[in-house]
Amino acid sequence: MGAYAATVAAGGLALAAVLLWPARPRVARRFARRGAAAVAERVSPGSLARAAAPAAAFGAGTAVWGAGIGLAAAIIAALAGWSLAIRARSALNVAEATQIAQFTSGLANQAAVAPTVVEAIKDAAPLVPGRVGQAARTMAEEVWIGSLPEAADRFAATVGRPLAAMCANVLVEAHSGGIQWAQLVHILDTEAAEAAETARHFHRHVGRMMGQIVSTLVMAVGVVAITARLAGTAGAWLVSGDGQTILLAAAALLGLLHVWVLGRAQRELR
């Protein structure tokens, strides 16, 4: 029982690392500063789903096979959910970086015919799809009733990406730059195109890695489940104390091995 208890503790630590690494210790400080209600407003449905999956896996595994297997199942579910979330975030980064690049390309094209950067924004914004396009169209409407700096700041805040903030800053500089605004817009277009290509390159590699991680986890679970199903003695051993200890230790090792890779990938996406 001593070895089993130690393995359960290690598995619990691995699960905590998997669940808490994306936010790290800032979660506690943020919660204490803003309160539960403010934190609840910032929790997305995807975050709730990623938290619910390990909880459901733990409950189901514990009810059917025991606490050790339940905790192992929770670690596997948390790793798989985190990998899929990173893949989805990377795909969204590619989509929105591409949309920003389309917007800056439209601005660069309009620089040859539009007399001002405000006119260029008005003509380029309707050609951009997605959330970035909606924010650009809102900015194009707001520049006629307010100032460009304020509209550009709202555009950057709405999109919420460093590339959008850079775009807003360049547009403000271009607006105050007089006849040289076209040169600034062309530089912005080049930077945005390079950022979009970097996002696509990152997604090609990270997306493939995340898929491999999930496939490996699914295959590992499948092999164990098939073995337990086809071999009665193996199944009986797996639900015993020794079997649960081995499975939990393997899951904890998977968690500790993957948490660094997944945490680094997530930090790169911020």
PDB file of N, CA and C in Angstrom, residues 77 117 126 228:
ATOM      1  N   ALA A  77      -6.998  12.023 -20.177  1.00  0.00           N
ATOM      2  CA  ALA A  77      -8.010  12.918 -20.731  1.00  0.00           C
ATOM      3  C   ALA A  77      -7.536  14.368 -20.715  1.00  0.00           C
ATOM      4  N   VAL A 117      -5.169  57.657 -45.481  1.00  0.00           N
ATOM      5  CA  VAL A 117      -5.229  56.337 -44.876  1.00  0.00           C
ATOM      6  C   VAL A 117      -6.640  56.014 -44.409  1.00  0.00           C
ATOM      7  N   PRO A 126     -14.041  46.141 -46.165  1.00  0.00           N
ATOM      8  CA  PRO A 126     -15.097  45.214 -46.607  1.00  0.00           C
ATOM      9  C   PRO A 126     -14.581  43.953 -47.289  1.00  0.00           C
ATOM     10  N   ALA A 228      -7.100  -6.088 -21.517  1.00  0.00           N
ATOM     11  CA  ALA A 228      -7.946  -6.430 -20.374  1.00  0.00           C
ATOM     12  C   ALA A 228      -9.202  -7.162 -20.806  1.00  0.00           C
TER      13      ALA A 228
END
